[in-house]
XYZ file of C-alpha atoms in Angstrom:
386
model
C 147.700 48.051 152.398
C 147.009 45.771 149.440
C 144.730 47.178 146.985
C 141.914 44.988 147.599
C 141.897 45.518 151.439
C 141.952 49.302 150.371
C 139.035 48.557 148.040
C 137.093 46.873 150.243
C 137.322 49.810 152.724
C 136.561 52.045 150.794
C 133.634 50.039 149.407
C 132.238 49.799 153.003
C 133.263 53.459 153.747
C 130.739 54.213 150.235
C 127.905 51.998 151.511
C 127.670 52.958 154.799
C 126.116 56.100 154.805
C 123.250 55.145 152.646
C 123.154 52.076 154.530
C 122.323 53.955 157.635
C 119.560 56.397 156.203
C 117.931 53.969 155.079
C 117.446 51.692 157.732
C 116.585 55.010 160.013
C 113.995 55.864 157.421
C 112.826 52.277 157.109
C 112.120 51.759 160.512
C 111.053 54.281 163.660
C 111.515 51.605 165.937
C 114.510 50.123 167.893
C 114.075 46.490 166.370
C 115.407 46.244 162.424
C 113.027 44.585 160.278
C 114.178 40.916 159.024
C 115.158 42.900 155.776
C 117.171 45.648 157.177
C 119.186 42.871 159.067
C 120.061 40.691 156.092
C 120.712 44.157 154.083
C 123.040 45.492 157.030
C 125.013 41.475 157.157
C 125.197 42.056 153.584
C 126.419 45.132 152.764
C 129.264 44.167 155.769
C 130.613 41.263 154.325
C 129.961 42.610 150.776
C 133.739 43.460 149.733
C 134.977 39.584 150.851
C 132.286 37.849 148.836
C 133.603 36.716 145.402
C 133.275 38.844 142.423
C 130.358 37.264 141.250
C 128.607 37.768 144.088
C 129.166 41.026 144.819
C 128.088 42.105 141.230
C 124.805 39.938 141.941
C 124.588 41.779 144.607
C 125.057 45.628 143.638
C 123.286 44.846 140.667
C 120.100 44.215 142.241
C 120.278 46.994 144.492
C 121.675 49.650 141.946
C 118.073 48.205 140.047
C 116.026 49.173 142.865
C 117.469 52.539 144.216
C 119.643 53.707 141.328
C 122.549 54.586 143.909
C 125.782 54.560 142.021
C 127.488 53.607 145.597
C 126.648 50.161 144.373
C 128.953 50.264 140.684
C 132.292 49.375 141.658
C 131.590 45.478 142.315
C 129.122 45.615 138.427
C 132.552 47.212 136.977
C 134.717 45.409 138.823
C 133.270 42.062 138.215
C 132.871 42.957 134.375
C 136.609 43.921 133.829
C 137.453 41.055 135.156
C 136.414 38.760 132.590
C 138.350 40.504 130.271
C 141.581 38.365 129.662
C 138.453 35.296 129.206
C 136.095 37.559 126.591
C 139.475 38.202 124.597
C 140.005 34.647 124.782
C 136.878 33.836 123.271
C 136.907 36.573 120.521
C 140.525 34.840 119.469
C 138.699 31.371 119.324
C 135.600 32.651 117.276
C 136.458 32.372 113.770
C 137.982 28.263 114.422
C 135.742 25.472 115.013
C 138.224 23.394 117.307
C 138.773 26.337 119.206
C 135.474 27.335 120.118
C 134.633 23.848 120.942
C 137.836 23.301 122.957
C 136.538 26.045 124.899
C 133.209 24.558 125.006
C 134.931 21.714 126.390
C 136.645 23.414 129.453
C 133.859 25.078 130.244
C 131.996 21.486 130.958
C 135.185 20.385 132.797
C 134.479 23.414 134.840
C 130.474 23.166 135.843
C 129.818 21.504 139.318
C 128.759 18.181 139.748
C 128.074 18.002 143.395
C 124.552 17.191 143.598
C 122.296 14.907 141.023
C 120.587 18.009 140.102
C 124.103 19.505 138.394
C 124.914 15.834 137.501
C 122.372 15.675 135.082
C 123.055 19.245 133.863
C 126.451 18.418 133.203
C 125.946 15.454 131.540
C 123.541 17.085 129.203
C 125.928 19.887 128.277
C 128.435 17.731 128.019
C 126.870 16.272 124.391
C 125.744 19.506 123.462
C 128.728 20.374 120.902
C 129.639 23.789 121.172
C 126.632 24.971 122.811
C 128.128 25.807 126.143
C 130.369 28.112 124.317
C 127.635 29.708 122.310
C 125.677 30.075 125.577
C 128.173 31.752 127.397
C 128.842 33.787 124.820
C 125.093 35.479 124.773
C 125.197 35.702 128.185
C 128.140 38.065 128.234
C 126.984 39.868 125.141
C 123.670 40.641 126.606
C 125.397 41.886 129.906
C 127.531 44.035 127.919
C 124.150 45.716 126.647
C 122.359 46.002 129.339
C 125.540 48.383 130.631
C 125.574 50.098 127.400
C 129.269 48.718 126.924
C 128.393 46.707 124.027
C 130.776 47.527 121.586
C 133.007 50.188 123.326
C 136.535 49.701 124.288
C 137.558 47.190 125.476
C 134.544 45.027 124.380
C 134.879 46.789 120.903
C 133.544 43.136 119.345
C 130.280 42.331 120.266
C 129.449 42.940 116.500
C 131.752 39.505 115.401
C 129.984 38.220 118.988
C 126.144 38.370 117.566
C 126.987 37.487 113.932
C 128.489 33.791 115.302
C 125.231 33.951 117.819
C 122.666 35.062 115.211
C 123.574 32.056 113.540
C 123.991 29.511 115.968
C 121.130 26.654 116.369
C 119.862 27.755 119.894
C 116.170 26.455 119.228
C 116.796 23.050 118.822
C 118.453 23.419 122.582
C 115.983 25.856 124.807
C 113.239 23.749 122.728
C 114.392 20.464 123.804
C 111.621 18.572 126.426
C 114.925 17.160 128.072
C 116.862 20.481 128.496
C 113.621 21.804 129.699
C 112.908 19.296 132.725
C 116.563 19.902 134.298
C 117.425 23.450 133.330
C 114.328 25.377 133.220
C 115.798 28.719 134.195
C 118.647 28.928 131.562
C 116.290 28.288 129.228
C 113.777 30.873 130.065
C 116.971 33.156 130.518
C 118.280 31.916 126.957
C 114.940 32.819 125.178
C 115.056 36.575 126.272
C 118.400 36.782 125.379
C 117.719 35.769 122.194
C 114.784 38.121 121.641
C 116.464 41.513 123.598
C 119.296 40.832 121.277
C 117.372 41.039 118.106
C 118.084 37.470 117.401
C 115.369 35.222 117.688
C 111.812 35.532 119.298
C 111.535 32.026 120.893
C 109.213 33.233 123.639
C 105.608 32.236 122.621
C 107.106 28.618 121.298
C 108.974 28.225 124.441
C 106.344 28.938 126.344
C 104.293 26.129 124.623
C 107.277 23.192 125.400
C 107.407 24.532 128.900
C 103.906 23.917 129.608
C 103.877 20.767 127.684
C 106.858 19.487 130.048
C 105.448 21.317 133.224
C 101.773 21.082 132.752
C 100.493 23.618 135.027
C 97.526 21.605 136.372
C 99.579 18.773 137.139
C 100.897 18.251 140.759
C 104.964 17.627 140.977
C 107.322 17.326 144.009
C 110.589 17.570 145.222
C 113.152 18.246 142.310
C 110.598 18.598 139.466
C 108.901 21.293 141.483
C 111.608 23.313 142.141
C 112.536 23.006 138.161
C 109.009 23.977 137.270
C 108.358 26.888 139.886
C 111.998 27.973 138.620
C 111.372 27.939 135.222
C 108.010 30.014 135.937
C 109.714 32.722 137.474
C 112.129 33.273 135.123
C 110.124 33.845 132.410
C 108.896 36.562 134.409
C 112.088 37.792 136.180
C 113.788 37.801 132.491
C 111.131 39.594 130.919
C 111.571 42.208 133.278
C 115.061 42.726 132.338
C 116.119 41.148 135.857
C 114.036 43.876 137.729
C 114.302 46.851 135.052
C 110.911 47.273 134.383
C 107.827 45.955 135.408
C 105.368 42.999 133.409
C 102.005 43.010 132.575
C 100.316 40.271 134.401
C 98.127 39.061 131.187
C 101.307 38.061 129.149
C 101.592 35.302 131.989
C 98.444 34.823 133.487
C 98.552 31.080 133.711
C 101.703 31.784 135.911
C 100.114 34.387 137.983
C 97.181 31.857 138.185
C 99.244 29.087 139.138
C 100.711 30.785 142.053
C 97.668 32.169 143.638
C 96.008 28.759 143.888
C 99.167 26.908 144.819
C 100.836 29.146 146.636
C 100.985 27.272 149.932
C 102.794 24.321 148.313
C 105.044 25.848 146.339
C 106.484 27.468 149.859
C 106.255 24.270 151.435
C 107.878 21.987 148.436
C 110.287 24.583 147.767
C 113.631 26.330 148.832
C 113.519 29.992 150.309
C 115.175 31.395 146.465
C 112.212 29.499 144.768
C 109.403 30.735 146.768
C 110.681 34.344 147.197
C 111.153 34.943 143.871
C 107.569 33.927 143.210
C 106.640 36.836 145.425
C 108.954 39.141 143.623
C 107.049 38.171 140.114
C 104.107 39.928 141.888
C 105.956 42.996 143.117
C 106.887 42.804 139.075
C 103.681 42.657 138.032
C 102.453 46.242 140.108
C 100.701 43.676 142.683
C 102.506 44.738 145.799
C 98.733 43.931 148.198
C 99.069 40.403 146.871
C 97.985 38.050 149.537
C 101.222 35.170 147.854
C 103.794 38.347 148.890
C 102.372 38.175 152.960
C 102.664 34.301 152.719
C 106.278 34.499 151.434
C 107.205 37.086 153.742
C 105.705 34.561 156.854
C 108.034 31.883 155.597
C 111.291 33.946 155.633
C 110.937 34.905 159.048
C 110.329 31.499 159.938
C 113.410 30.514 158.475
C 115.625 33.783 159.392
C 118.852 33.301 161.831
C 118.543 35.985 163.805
C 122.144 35.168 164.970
C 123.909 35.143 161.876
C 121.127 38.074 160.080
C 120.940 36.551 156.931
C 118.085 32.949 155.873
C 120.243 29.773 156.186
C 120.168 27.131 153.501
C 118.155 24.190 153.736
C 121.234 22.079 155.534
C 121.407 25.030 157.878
C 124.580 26.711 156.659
C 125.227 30.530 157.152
C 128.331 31.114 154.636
C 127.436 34.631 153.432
C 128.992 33.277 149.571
C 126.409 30.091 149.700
C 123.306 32.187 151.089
C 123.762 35.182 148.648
C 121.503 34.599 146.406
C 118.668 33.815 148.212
C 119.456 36.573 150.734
C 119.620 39.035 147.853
C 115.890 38.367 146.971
C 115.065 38.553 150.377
C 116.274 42.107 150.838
C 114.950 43.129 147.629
C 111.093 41.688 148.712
C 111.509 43.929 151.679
C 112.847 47.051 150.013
C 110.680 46.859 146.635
C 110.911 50.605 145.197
C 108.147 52.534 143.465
C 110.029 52.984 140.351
C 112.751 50.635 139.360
C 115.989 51.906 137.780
C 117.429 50.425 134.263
C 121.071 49.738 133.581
C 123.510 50.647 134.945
C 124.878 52.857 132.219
C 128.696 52.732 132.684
C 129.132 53.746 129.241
C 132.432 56.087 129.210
C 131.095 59.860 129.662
C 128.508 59.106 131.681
C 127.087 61.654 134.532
C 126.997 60.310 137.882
C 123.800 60.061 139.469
C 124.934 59.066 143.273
C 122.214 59.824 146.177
C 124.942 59.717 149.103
C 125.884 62.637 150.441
C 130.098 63.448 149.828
C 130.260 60.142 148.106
C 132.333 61.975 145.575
C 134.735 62.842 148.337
C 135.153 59.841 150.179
C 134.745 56.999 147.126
C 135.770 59.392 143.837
C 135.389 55.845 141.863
C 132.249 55.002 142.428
C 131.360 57.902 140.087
C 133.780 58.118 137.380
C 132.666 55.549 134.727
C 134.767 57.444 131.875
C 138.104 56.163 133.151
C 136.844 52.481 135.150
C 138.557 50.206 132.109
C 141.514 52.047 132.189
C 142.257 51.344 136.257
C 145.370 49.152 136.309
C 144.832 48.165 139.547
C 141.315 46.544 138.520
C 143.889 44.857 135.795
C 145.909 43.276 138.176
C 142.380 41.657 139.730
C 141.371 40.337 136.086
C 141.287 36.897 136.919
C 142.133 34.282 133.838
C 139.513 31.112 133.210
C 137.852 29.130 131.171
C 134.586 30.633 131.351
C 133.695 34.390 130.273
């Protein structure tokens, strides 16, 4: 058996006991909610899902139950960047390095809809920013799992001295970058500021508002950039769902989406609109009248057939729909504490809540020796990207 068929049974082996107490705890009757069906599709179909999206995935879920059953796709997907982080750590001290990998990077972003068009095109004259960006991206990743600076990421000090001294205002600041890439730029700015590097929030607040002005109407594309944008600075506040927000640090936001709350979910996609819910669970609001509205829209929209919310052309490919099926689950099984991390930090004690999960899946709780797993090496996939 090759080693990621034995992974990926194993992985399911690991999952499915929690899986099942939950959903018997969940719900007394014979009929699974419309989140205990997209969690059950998902956590099937988990281990064939591309790295990415399995760490999207776990990450979420580790965030709201704190079950280490859900670490082996964060690790997994971490160590292999690898080969691409050590790429870019050889590139940072030379200019025509960094923006030759700046370069491929572009080459690499999609262009299959005008929305990514226009993205592309605007990264494509930003210098060496899509290096830079990728860059804080990984670095802030790296702390949030508290491997920032251990081995083999031992360089995220040379990492935020290039960073701390890169020219990111003049890009998350920009009215154009704004209108087509609202999220990365509310992502950006708490990067920036978790990172000790720059506190862009108030100011970027400020050019949001003066591209998206809240009290003026927007449709189609714009609206889904603006209602995007919104969340984010929410959703990235919070860490991605570490902690929760206090509602008065955004209450034009919260505002916003009480009063427009109908046309947001009918101008908008099912990831839009369901993460405006989540801002409320976020914000200690679980009664909020927005979260029942969202909730009636997904089960307008779930397949019942294929258990998970199609996209808007009607596709059910498990890769294409995680995302927005990830919220969904995550609306319907909102915790009353949320968890922080992971911590895969060598040395760290596992915390798993399934039952002989250190018999059946030994891995899922031994963080001391995950970057040392050759067989993980062997999955380390090489790119342009990191």
């Amino acid at each position: 058996m090759s080693g990621f068929r034995l992974y990926a049974l194993l992985f399911l082996v690991a999952l499915s006991a929690p899986l099942t107490d939950t959903i018997v705890a969940a719900s007394p009757s014979s009929t699974p909610s419309l989140g205990e069906q997209i969690r059950g599709h998902y956590e099937t179909v988990l281990p064939s899902l591309p790295p990415d999206k399995q760490r999207h995935y776990a990450l979420r879920l580790y965030r709201l139950t704190g079950d280490d059953a859900y670490l082996p796709p964060i690790r997994d997907e971490v160590l292999g960047i690898l080969p691409r982080w050590q790429k870019a750590m050889r590139a940072l001290p030379y200019a025509s390095q960094r923006q030759a990998l700046a370069n491929q990077i572009v080459d690499d972003y999609r262009d299959d809809t005008p929305k990514y068009q226009r993205r592309k095109a605007l990264l494509r004259r930003s210098g060496e920013l899509p290096f830079a960006k990728q860059l804080l991206y990984r670095v802030n990743q790296l702390e949030e799992l508290h491997l920032a600076g251990v081995p083999p990421f031992q360089d995220t000090d040379r990492a935020l001295a290039y960073l701390r001294e890169f020219d990111f205002q003049s890009f998350v600041l920009d009215p154009e970058v704004i209108k087509v890439y609202s999220a990365q730029t509310a992502n950006l700015v708490y990067y920036l500021y978790r990172l000790g590097l720059q506190d862009l929030r108030e100011p970027y607040q400020q050019a949001f508002r003066s591209v998206y002005p809240p009290d003026t109407p927007h449709q189609g594309l714009d609206l889904q950039e603006k209602i995007y944008g919104m969340t984010h600075l929410v959703i990235a506040a919070s860490g991605y769902y570490q902690h929760a927000v206090a509602r008065k640090d955004f209450a034009w936001i919260f505002d916003y989406f009480e009063h427009r709350a109908g046309h947001v979910i009918q101008g908008t996609k099912p990831d839009v609109y369901t993460e405006m819910a989540l801002c409320f669970l976020l914000a200690e609001e679980p009664d909020n009248p927005v979260i029942g509205k969202v909730k009636a829209a997904l089960e307008r929209e779930f397949d019942d057939k294929a258990d998970m919310i199609p996209a808007t052309d009607g596709s059910t490919d498990p890769a294409r729909g995680e995302h927005r099926n990830t919220l969904a689950v995550m609306l319907y099984y909102w915790p009353e504490k949320l968890h922080t991390g992971p911590d895969l930090s060598p040395g760290k004690p596992p915390e798993t809540k399934t039952p002989g999960l250190a018999r059946r899946f030994p891995d899922a709780i031994t963080p001391s020796i995950w970057y040392q797993r050759p067989d993980l090496n062997r999955h380390a996939r090489e790119g342009n990207g990191f």
